[in-house]
PDB file of C-alpha atoms and ligand atoms in Angstrom:
ATOM      1  CA  MET A   1      -0.551  26.946  10.170  1.00 91.00           C
ATOM      2  CA  GLU A   2      -3.152  24.257   9.735  1.00 92.00           C
ATOM      3  CA  PHE A   3      -3.428  22.142   6.611  1.00 93.00           C
ATOM      4  CA  LYS A   4      -6.514  20.266   5.503  1.00 94.00           C
ATOM      5  CA  LEU A   5      -6.776  17.975   2.540  1.00 94.00           C
ATOM      6  CA  THR A   6     -10.198  17.437   0.998  1.00 97.00           C
ATOM      7  CA  VAL A   7     -10.447  14.251  -1.055  1.00 97.00           C
ATOM      8  CA  THR A   8     -13.334  13.566  -3.405  1.00 98.00           C
ATOM      9  CA  CYS A   9     -13.357  10.185  -5.135  1.00 98.00           C
ATOM     10  CA  ASP A  10     -14.833   9.521  -8.572  1.00 97.00           C
ATOM     11  CA  CYS A  11     -17.530   7.440  -6.821  1.00 98.00           C
ATOM     12  CA  GLY A  12     -18.707  10.522  -4.962  1.00 97.00           C
ATOM     13  CA  LYS A  13     -17.242   9.822  -1.512  1.00 97.00           C
ATOM     14  CA  ARG A  14     -15.740  12.860   0.107  1.00 98.00           C
ATOM     15  CA  ASP A  15     -13.727  13.243   3.278  1.00 98.00           C
ATOM     16  CA  GLU A  16     -11.372  15.667   4.922  1.00 97.00           C
ATOM     17  CA  LEU A  17      -7.943  14.931   6.312  1.00 95.00           C
ATOM     18  CA  ILE A  18      -6.423  17.271   8.865  1.00 93.00           C
ATOM     19  CA  LEU A  19      -2.670  16.894   8.500  1.00 93.00           C
ATOM     20  CA  LYS A  20      -1.018  16.108  11.805  1.00 93.00           C
ATOM     21  CA  ARG A  21       1.245  18.894  12.929  1.00 94.00           C
ATOM     22  CA  THR A  22       4.443  18.209  14.825  1.00 94.00           C
ATOM     23  CA  THR A  23       6.379  21.035  16.427  1.00 94.00           C
ATOM     24  CA  ASN A  24       9.545  20.540  18.411  1.00 95.00           C
ATOM     25  CA  ILE A  25      10.700  23.515  20.416  1.00 94.00           C
ATOM     26  CA  TYR A  26      13.788  23.402  22.594  1.00 94.00           C
ATOM     27  CA  GLU A  27      14.745  26.327  24.814  1.00 94.00           C
ATOM     28  CA  GLY A  28      12.471  28.668  22.895  1.00 94.00           C
ATOM     29  CA  LYS A  29      13.873  27.773  19.472  1.00 96.00           C
ATOM     30  CA  VAL A  30      11.791  25.916  16.875  1.00 92.00           C
ATOM     31  CA  TYR A  31      13.734  22.984  15.484  1.00 94.00           C
ATOM     32  CA  GLU A  32      10.965  21.213  13.624  1.00 94.00           C
ATOM     33  CA  ASP A  33       7.554  22.389  12.456  1.00 94.00           C
ATOM     34  CA  PHE A  34       5.902  20.143   9.927  1.00 92.00           C
ATOM     35  CA  SER A  35       2.582  18.589   8.949  1.00 92.00           C
ATOM     36  CA  SER A  36       2.263  14.979   7.845  1.00 89.00           C
ATOM     37  CA  ILE A  37      -0.312  13.396   5.542  1.00 89.00           C
ATOM     38  CA  THR A  38       0.284   9.834   6.724  1.00 87.00           C
ATOM     39  CA  ASP A  39       0.010  10.656  10.434  1.00 84.00           C
ATOM     40  CA  GLY A  40      -3.211  12.567   9.842  1.00 85.00           C
ATOM     41  CA  LYS A  41      -6.675  11.153  10.325  1.00 88.00           C
ATOM     42  CA  PHE A  42      -9.664  11.277   8.008  1.00 95.00           C
ATOM     43  CA  LYS A  43     -12.760  12.657   9.712  1.00 95.00           C
ATOM     44  CA  GLU A  44     -15.044   9.853   8.563  1.00 96.00           C
ATOM     45  CA  ASP A  45     -12.518   7.124   7.721  1.00 95.00           C
ATOM     46  CA  LEU A  46     -13.717   6.970   4.108  1.00 97.00           C
ATOM     47  CA  PHE A  47     -10.148   6.810   2.812  1.00 96.00           C
ATOM     48  CA  ILE A  48      -6.933   5.230   3.993  1.00 94.00           C
ATOM     49  CA  THR A  49      -3.399   6.489   3.485  1.00 93.00           C
ATOM     50  CA  GLN A  50      -0.302   4.396   2.860  1.00 92.00           C
ATOM     51  CA  GLN A  51       3.264   5.541   2.506  1.00 89.00           C
ATOM     52  CA  ASN A  52       4.901   3.264  -0.046  1.00 86.00           C
ATOM     53  CA  SER A  53       8.068   5.282  -0.589  1.00 89.00           C
ATOM     54  CA  PRO A  54       9.614   8.303   1.168  1.00 88.00           C
ATOM     55  CA  ASP A  55       8.096  10.806  -1.257  1.00 89.00           C
ATOM     56  CA  GLU A  56       4.896   9.044  -2.254  1.00 91.00           C
ATOM     57  CA  VAL A  57       1.612   8.493  -0.447  1.00 92.00           C
ATOM     58  CA  VAL A  58      -1.268   6.367  -1.719  1.00 94.00           C
ATOM     59  CA  ILE A  59      -4.827   7.396  -0.851  1.00 95.00           C
ATOM     60  CA  GLU A  60      -7.331   4.568  -1.194  1.00 97.00           C
ATOM     61  CA  CYS A  61     -11.103   4.870  -1.206  1.00 98.00           C
ATOM     62  CA  THR A  62     -12.553   2.272   1.184  1.00 97.00           C
ATOM     63  CA  SER A  63     -15.844   2.328  -0.719  1.00 97.00           C
ATOM     64  CA  CYS A  64     -14.770   1.505  -4.300  1.00 98.00           C
ATOM     65  CA  GLY A  65     -11.087   0.627  -3.863  1.00 97.00           C
ATOM     66  CA  LYS A  66      -9.794   3.310  -6.205  1.00 98.00           C
ATOM     67  CA  GLU A  67      -6.249   4.473  -5.468  1.00 97.00           C
ATOM     68  CA  HIS A  68      -4.512   7.759  -6.110  1.00 96.00           C
ATOM     69  CA  ASN A  69      -0.846   8.597  -5.562  1.00 94.00           C
ATOM     70  CA  LEU A  70       0.318  11.840  -4.062  1.00 91.00           C
ATOM     71  CA  THR A  71       3.894  13.029  -4.161  1.00 87.00           C
ATOM     72  CA  THR A  72       5.366  15.242  -1.503  1.00 72.00           C
TER      73      THR A  72
HETATM   74 ZN1   ZN B   1     -14.374   5.718  -4.396  1.00 93.05          ZN
END
């Protein structure tokens, strides 16, 4: 599965984050298969992500400075 996060700020900036997928397979068995917001990369670097607690990620618009919290 592939996960994409589209973020549109109130100021009109819009960017897409492809969540980084990590899969660990050992001897044919899948032990981990997850996608991470914080390890992902925005296509145009219009936003930055910060993990400020284990279940909370802050997305900040580099254009106007507005922040939005996401919970996992
Ligand atoms: Zn903005």
